[in-house]
Coordinates of C-alpha atoms in Angstrom, one line a residue:
Chain A
M24 CA 62.1 -11.8 -32.4
N25 CA 65.6 -10.3 -31.6
S26 CA 64.1 -6.8 -31.1
H27 CA 62.4 -7.8 -28.0
S28 CA 63.8 -6.7 -24.8
P29 CA 65.1 -9.9 -22.7
P30 CA 62.3 -11.4 -21.0
S31 CA 62.5 -10.7 -17.1
L32 CA 62.9 -13.5 -14.6
H33 CA 59.3 -13.3 -13.1
S34 CA 57.8 -13.9 -16.9
S35 CA 60.2 -16.5 -17.7
I36 CA 59.3 -18.3 -14.5
S37 CA 55.6 -17.8 -15.0
K38 CA 55.7 -19.2 -18.5
I39 CA 57.4 -22.5 -17.1
A40 CA 54.7 -22.6 -14.4
V41 CA 51.9 -22.0 -17.0
A42 CA 53.4 -24.8 -19.3
Q43 CA 53.6 -27.3 -16.7
I44 CA 49.9 -26.7 -16.1
C45 CA 48.9 -26.9 -19.8
H46 CA 51.0 -30.2 -19.9
S47 CA 49.1 -31.4 -17.0
I48 CA 45.8 -30.6 -18.7
G49 CA 47.0 -33.0 -21.6
F50 CA 48.6 -30.7 -24.3
H51 CA 51.7 -32.2 -25.8
S52 CA 53.0 -28.6 -27.0
T53 CA 51.9 -25.2 -27.6
E54 CA 52.8 -22.3 -29.8
P55 CA 55.1 -20.0 -28.1
F56 CA 52.8 -16.8 -28.5
A57 CA 49.8 -18.7 -26.9
L58 CA 52.1 -19.8 -23.9
E59 CA 53.4 -15.9 -23.6
S60 CA 49.7 -14.7 -23.8
L61 CA 48.5 -17.5 -21.4
S62 CA 51.1 -16.8 -18.9
Q63 CA 50.6 -12.7 -19.3
I64 CA 47.0 -13.5 -18.6
A65 CA 48.0 -15.5 -15.3
T66 CA 50.2 -12.8 -14.3
L67 CA 47.4 -10.2 -14.8
Y68 CA 44.8 -12.6 -13.0
L69 CA 47.1 -12.9 -9.7
Q70 CA 47.6 -9.0 -9.8
T71 CA 43.9 -8.5 -10.4
L72 CA 43.1 -10.7 -7.5
A73 CA 45.9 -9.2 -5.4
R74 CA 44.8 -5.5 -6.3
S75 CA 41.1 -6.5 -5.6
A76 CA 41.6 -7.9 -2.1
S77 CA 43.7 -5.1 -1.1
S78 CA 41.4 -2.5 -1.9
F79 CA 38.5 -4.5 -0.2
A80 CA 40.8 -4.5 2.8
N81 CA 41.9 -0.8 2.4
S82 CA 38.0 -0.2 2.3
S83 CA 37.3 -1.4 5.9
N84 CA 40.1 0.4 7.1
R85 CA 43.0 -2.2 7.0
T86 CA 46.2 -2.4 5.3
Q87 CA 46.7 -6.2 5.5
S88 CA 44.4 -8.3 3.7
N89 CA 42.8 -11.4 5.6
L90 CA 40.9 -14.5 4.2
L91 CA 37.5 -12.5 3.9
D92 CA 39.0 -9.8 1.6
L93 CA 40.6 -12.6 -0.5
I94 CA 37.2 -14.6 -0.9
L95 CA 35.6 -11.2 -1.8
A96 CA 38.3 -10.8 -4.3
L97 CA 37.8 -14.5 -5.6
E98 CA 33.9 -13.9 -5.9
H99 CA 34.4 -10.8 -7.7
L100 CA 36.6 -12.3 -10.5
A101 CA 34.6 -15.5 -10.6
S102 CA 31.2 -13.3 -11.0
L103 CA 31.7 -13.0 -14.7
R104 CA 31.4 -16.7 -15.3
G105 CA 29.1 -17.3 -12.2
F106 CA 29.7 -19.8 -9.1
P107 CA 27.0 -21.5 -7.1
G108 CA 25.3 -19.6 -4.7
A109 CA 26.3 -16.2 -6.3
S110 CA 22.5 -15.2 -6.2
L111 CA 22.2 -15.6 -2.4
I112 CA 22.9 -12.4 -0.9
G113 CA 22.6 -13.4 2.8
K114 CA 25.2 -16.4 2.3
P115 CA 27.9 -16.3 4.8
L116 CA 31.1 -15.6 3.2
L117 CA 33.1 -18.7 4.5
R118 CA 30.7 -21.0 2.8
S119 CA 31.2 -19.1 -0.6
G120 CA 30.6 -21.2 -3.8
A121 CA 33.7 -19.7 -5.4
L122 CA 35.8 -20.9 -2.5
R123 CA 34.1 -24.4 -2.5
D124 CA 35.1 -24.6 -6.2
L125 CA 38.6 -23.8 -5.1
V126 CA 38.6 -26.6 -2.7
N127 CA 37.3 -28.8 -5.0
F128 CA 39.9 -28.2 -7.4
V129 CA 42.6 -28.7 -5.0
E130 CA 41.3 -32.0 -4.1
S131 CA 40.9 -33.4 -7.6
I132 CA 44.2 -32.5 -9.0
D133 CA 47.6 -33.9 -8.3
E134 CA 50.2 -31.8 -6.4
L135 CA 52.3 -30.7 -9.2
P136 CA 55.6 -28.6 -7.6
F137 CA 57.3 -26.3 -9.6
A138 CA 60.1 -27.9 -12.1
S139 CA 63.0 -25.8 -10.3
Q140 CA 64.0 -24.4 -7.0
I141 CA 64.3 -20.6 -7.0
P142 CA 66.9 -19.3 -5.2
R143 CA 65.7 -16.4 -2.8
S144 CA 67.6 -13.1 -3.5
P145 CA 70.2 -12.6 -0.8
L146 CA 68.9 -8.9 0.1
K147 CA 65.4 -10.2 1.2
T148 CA 67.3 -12.5 3.9
A149 CA 69.3 -9.7 4.9
F150 CA 66.7 -7.5 5.5
P151 CA 63.4 -9.1 6.5
S152 CA 60.5 -7.0 5.1
S153 CA 58.4 -7.6 8.2
L154 CA 61.0 -5.9 10.4
P155 CA 61.9 -2.7 9.2
P156 CA 65.1 -0.9 10.8
P157 CA 64.6 0.7 14.0
S158 CA 64.1 4.8 14.1
F159 CA 66.3 7.3 15.8
A160 CA 63.7 7.9 18.5
E161 CA 63.3 4.0 19.1
L162 CA 67.0 3.8 19.6
G163 CA 67.0 6.8 21.8
K164 CA 69.6 8.8 19.9
D165 CA 70.0 12.1 18.3
P166 CA 70.4 12.1 14.6
P167 CA 73.6 13.2 13.5
F168 CA 72.3 16.3 11.7
A169 CA 69.8 18.7 12.4
H170 CA 67.6 18.5 9.4
I171 CA 67.0 14.8 10.0
P172 CA 63.8 14.1 12.0
A173 CA 63.7 11.7 14.7
W174 CA 61.4 9.1 13.0
L175 CA 63.6 8.2 10.1
P176 CA 65.2 4.8 10.5
A177 CA 68.7 5.4 12.0
F178 CA 72.0 4.9 10.3
P179 CA 73.6 1.8 10.5
D180 CA 76.5 1.8 13.0
S181 CA 79.1 2.7 10.2
I182 CA 78.8 3.7 6.9
R183 CA 81.6 2.8 4.9
R184 CA 82.6 4.3 1.7
R185 CA 85.4 3.8 -0.6
D186 CA 86.7 6.7 -2.8
G187 CA 89.2 5.0 -4.8
D188 CA 91.6 4.6 -2.0
D189 CA 91.0 2.7 1.0
R190 CA 89.9 5.7 3.4
V191 CA 86.9 4.7 5.3
T192 CA 84.7 7.3 6.5
V193 CA 82.7 6.6 9.6
C194 CA 79.4 8.7 10.2
G195 CA 77.0 9.4 12.8
D196 CA 77.8 6.2 15.2
G197 CA 74.9 8.1 17.2
D198 CA 76.7 8.3 20.7
G199 CA 77.3 12.0 20.7
K200 CA 80.0 11.9 18.4
G201 CA 78.0 12.9 15.5
G202 CA 79.9 13.5 12.2
E203 CA 83.0 14.6 13.8
E204 CA 84.9 11.4 13.3
L205 CA 85.1 12.0 9.4
E206 CA 88.6 11.7 8.2
G207 CA 89.6 13.7 5.3
N208 CA 89.6 12.4 1.7
S209 CA 90.6 14.2 -1.1
A210 CA 87.4 14.3 -3.2
G211 CA 85.1 15.3 -0.3
V212 CA 84.7 17.6 2.5
I213 CA 86.0 17.6 6.1
V214 CA 83.5 17.9 8.7
V215 CA 85.0 19.8 11.4
E216 CA 82.0 20.9 13.5
K217 CA 78.5 20.0 13.1
G218 CA 77.6 22.0 10.1
E219 CA 80.6 23.7 9.4
R220 CA 82.6 22.2 6.3
V221 CA 86.0 23.3 4.8
L222 CA 87.6 22.0 1.7
P223 CA 90.5 19.6 2.4
M224 CA 93.1 21.7 0.9
E225 CA 94.0 24.8 -0.8
R226 CA 92.8 24.6 -4.1
P227 CA 94.9 26.2 -7.1
R228 CA 93.4 29.4 -8.6
V229 CA 92.1 29.2 -12.1
R230 CA 92.4 31.9 -14.6
F231 CA 90.0 32.4 -17.7
R232 CA 90.0 34.9 -20.5
F233 CA 87.0 35.3 -22.4
G234 CA 87.4 36.1 -25.9
L235 CA 86.2 35.4 -29.3
G236 CA 89.0 33.3 -30.7
L237 CA 89.0 34.9 -34.1
G238 CA 90.6 38.0 -33.5
F239 CA 94.1 38.7 -35.0
E240 CA 97.1 38.3 -33.1
G241 CA 97.8 42.3 -32.7
M242 CA 94.0 43.1 -31.9
G243 CA 93.6 40.4 -29.3
T244 CA 90.2 40.3 -27.4
R245 CA 89.5 43.7 -27.7
S246 CA 88.0 43.6 -31.2
G247 CA 84.4 42.6 -32.1
V248 CA 82.1 41.9 -29.1
C249 CA 84.7 42.2 -26.4
R250 CA 85.3 45.8 -27.2
G251 CA 84.0 46.8 -23.9
G252 CA 87.1 45.0 -22.6
K253 CA 85.2 42.3 -20.6
R254 CA 87.2 40.1 -18.9
V255 CA 87.0 37.4 -16.3
C256 CA 90.1 36.6 -14.5
W257 CA 91.0 35.0 -11.2
R258 CA 94.8 35.5 -10.1
G259 CA 96.3 32.0 -10.2
S260 CA 99.3 30.6 -9.6
D261 CA 102.1 31.0 -12.3
E262 CA 102.1 27.7 -13.5
E263 CA 98.3 27.7 -14.2
E264 CA 98.9 31.1 -15.9
R265 CA 101.4 29.5 -18.0
L266 CA 99.3 26.6 -18.9
N267 CA 96.3 28.9 -20.0
G268 CA 98.5 31.1 -22.0
E269 CA 99.8 28.2 -24.0
G270 CA 96.1 27.0 -24.6
C271 CA 95.0 30.2 -25.9
R272 CA 97.9 30.5 -28.1
G273 CA 97.5 27.0 -29.4
E274 CA 93.8 27.9 -30.3
R275 CA 94.8 30.9 -32.4
Q276 CA 97.2 29.4 -34.3
Chain B
M97 CA 18.2 -23.9 13.9
N98 CA 20.2 -26.7 15.3
P99 CA 20.9 -28.5 12.3
S100 CA 21.9 -25.6 10.3
N101 CA 24.3 -24.5 13.2
E102 CA 25.7 -27.9 12.8
A103 CA 26.3 -27.6 9.1
K104 CA 27.9 -24.2 9.4
H105 CA 30.2 -25.7 11.9
D106 CA 31.0 -28.7 9.7
D107 CA 31.6 -26.0 6.7
E108 CA 34.0 -24.0 8.8
S109 CA 35.9 -26.9 10.3
A110 CA 36.2 -28.3 6.6
L111 CA 37.3 -24.7 5.5
A112 CA 40.0 -24.7 8.3
D113 CA 41.2 -28.1 7.3
F114 CA 41.5 -26.9 3.8
L115 CA 43.5 -23.9 4.8
S116 CA 45.8 -25.8 7.0
S117 CA 46.2 -28.4 4.3
L118 CA 47.7 -25.4 2.0
M119 CA 50.6 -25.2 4.5
D120 CA 52.1 -28.4 3.1
Y121 CA 50.7 -28.0 -0.5
T122 CA 53.2 -26.6 -3.1
P123 CA 51.1 -25.2 -5.9
T124 CA 52.8 -25.1 -9.5
I125 CA 53.0 -21.4 -9.5
P126 CA 56.1 -20.9 -7.2
D127 CA 55.6 -18.8 -3.6
E128 CA 58.4 -16.3 -4.7
L129 CA 56.9 -15.3 -8.0
V130 CA 53.1 -15.0 -6.2
E131 CA 55.0 -13.0 -3.3
H132 CA 56.5 -10.7 -6.1
Y133 CA 53.5 -10.0 -7.7
L134 CA 51.2 -9.5 -4.5
A135 CA 53.7 -7.1 -3.4
K136 CA 53.4 -5.3 -6.6
S137 CA 49.8 -4.9 -6.2
G138 CA 49.8 -3.7 -2.7
F139 CA 48.7 -6.8 -1.0
Q140 CA 50.2 -7.1 2.3
C141 CA 49.7 -10.5 4.3
P142 CA 52.3 -12.4 6.4
D143 CA 50.4 -15.7 6.3
V144 CA 51.7 -18.2 3.8
R145 CA 48.2 -20.0 3.5
L146 CA 46.7 -16.9 1.8
I147 CA 49.7 -16.7 -0.4
R148 CA 49.1 -20.3 -1.4
L149 CA 45.5 -19.6 -1.7
V150 CA 46.0 -17.0 -4.4
A151 CA 48.8 -19.3 -6.2
V152 CA 45.7 -22.1 -6.3
A153 CA 43.1 -19.7 -7.3
T154 CA 45.5 -18.6 -10.4
Q155 CA 46.5 -22.0 -11.2
K156 CA 42.8 -22.9 -11.2
F157 CA 42.0 -20.3 -13.5
I158 CA 44.7 -21.3 -15.9
A159 CA 43.7 -24.9 -15.8
D160 CA 40.3 -23.8 -16.6
V161 CA 41.2 -22.1 -19.4
A162 CA 43.7 -24.7 -20.7
S163 CA 41.3 -27.4 -20.4
D164 CA 38.6 -25.3 -22.4
A165 CA 41.1 -24.8 -25.0
L166 CA 42.0 -28.3 -25.0
Q167 CA 38.1 -29.0 -25.7
Q168 CA 38.4 -26.5 -28.6
C169 CA 41.4 -28.2 -29.8
K170 CA 40.1 -31.7 -29.8
A171 CA 36.7 -30.6 -31.3
R172 CA 38.4 -29.0 -34.2
Q173 CA 40.5 -32.2 -34.8
S174 CA 37.7 -34.5 -34.7
A175 CA 36.2 -32.3 -37.3
V176 CA 39.2 -32.6 -39.5
V177 CA 39.5 -36.4 -38.9
K178 CA 35.8 -36.9 -40.2
D179 CA 36.8 -35.2 -43.7
K180 CA 40.3 -37.1 -43.8
K181 CA 40.1 -40.4 -42.1
D182 CA 43.8 -41.6 -43.2
K183 CA 45.3 -38.6 -41.1
Q184 CA 44.1 -39.6 -38.0
Q185 CA 47.2 -40.9 -36.6
K186 CA 49.2 -37.6 -37.7
D187 CA 46.8 -35.0 -36.4
K188 CA 46.7 -36.7 -32.6
R189 CA 49.0 -34.3 -31.2
L190 CA 47.4 -31.8 -29.1
I191 CA 49.0 -28.3 -29.4
L192 CA 47.8 -25.1 -27.9
T193 CA 47.2 -22.8 -30.6
M194 CA 46.2 -19.0 -30.3
E195 CA 43.2 -19.8 -32.0
D196 CA 41.8 -22.3 -29.3
L197 CA 43.2 -20.2 -26.8
S198 CA 41.5 -16.9 -27.6
R199 CA 38.2 -18.9 -28.5
A200 CA 38.4 -20.2 -24.8
L201 CA 39.4 -16.9 -23.2
R202 CA 36.4 -15.3 -24.8
D203 CA 34.4 -17.2 -22.3
Y204 CA 36.3 -15.5 -19.5
G205 CA 36.0 -12.1 -20.5
V206 CA 39.3 -12.0 -22.1
N207 CA 39.2 -10.5 -25.7
M208 CA 42.3 -11.8 -27.6
K209 CA 43.3 -10.8 -31.0
H210 CA 46.1 -12.3 -32.6
Q211 CA 47.8 -10.4 -35.2
E212 CA 48.7 -12.8 -38.1
Y213 CA 51.6 -10.6 -38.8
F214 CA 53.3 -10.5 -35.3
A215 CA 54.9 -13.6 -36.6
D216 CA 55.8 -16.5 -34.1
S217 CA 58.8 -17.5 -36.2
P218 CA 60.5 -15.6 -39.2
S219 CA 59.0 -17.6 -41.8
T220 CA 55.3 -17.5 -40.5
G221 CA 53.0 -15.4 -43.0
M222 CA 55.5 -15.1 -45.6
D223 CA 54.7 -15.3 -49.3
P224 CA 56.1 -18.5 -50.4
T225 CA 57.3 -16.8 -53.6
S226 CA 59.1 -14.0 -51.9
R227 CA 60.8 -16.6 -49.7
D228 CA 62.1 -18.2 -52.6
E229 CA 63.9 -15.0 -53.9

């Protein structure tokens, strides 16, 4: 059992809900595997219902599903077992037998709320999904960089980034300043003007010497494959050179 | 023409009543779970009533399956009880088993086979002699 990945929050919640339904039907207890299967089937049923309703909506050139799509999806799923009035073709959709069954079901059972409160994720409350952030064009601003099209959502007023130290980088507030306010940080790049970038500081030069490493002291790298004298080297600072030299010597000994 | 129109009107008002009653109704399957799976399947609808309707439909399906399984369970138990009258009290507990569940689900078009060797508990299906060792 321990080899299973830990169950997700959704599957645990659906398990509890299904267990509540089974208990209300009259079961005293269940086998764990049976409960798991039934809750999996519940989520599959839900997803099939939703997928079929959204495909009915899409086939009539809509993206949002409405009640009629949902009734069609309900009939679609109920058609396997049949429902009253399924054979009548001209029957109006709002008087569907599948929906009537559902109404009767809701009236016949007691209301049984879920066992515990589920906290909403904080992300959802911060960004309500129905309202996408406004684009550059809607705000009437120019994107800070030329490669960003105007229909993309605008940057937030300040993008804060922490690179170890507490330097805060402000980027693109949109009122013409663009990326000019960028402060230098050692890890990144300073933007002087739009598009032009320079390194924050003069970087020390690095020097490499390519060799086989198995050559004897006297022969050096000029033996073996490197006979042609192929060498790659950048003129570096003295310190770097010394360090490199030490490294090489260490390797050979 | 007139009576049929009236009947239609009644039906529609009953449906509207039902839908508005869903606003105050709390289904057993929580809204958050339903919204998650709806969003996952591409269902877009801002209306809470439709989300509740989906939840109620799923609840009805599960309740139907579970009550079918319950009937299977009771039928099986009564068959056992006929054989052994003295064990009647002991067997009264109703337990949802894979056997009853898969039999009930077969009517709903779900073919489920339970491998015996995917054990519910570590000791299931073990040979008693090997367990002793």
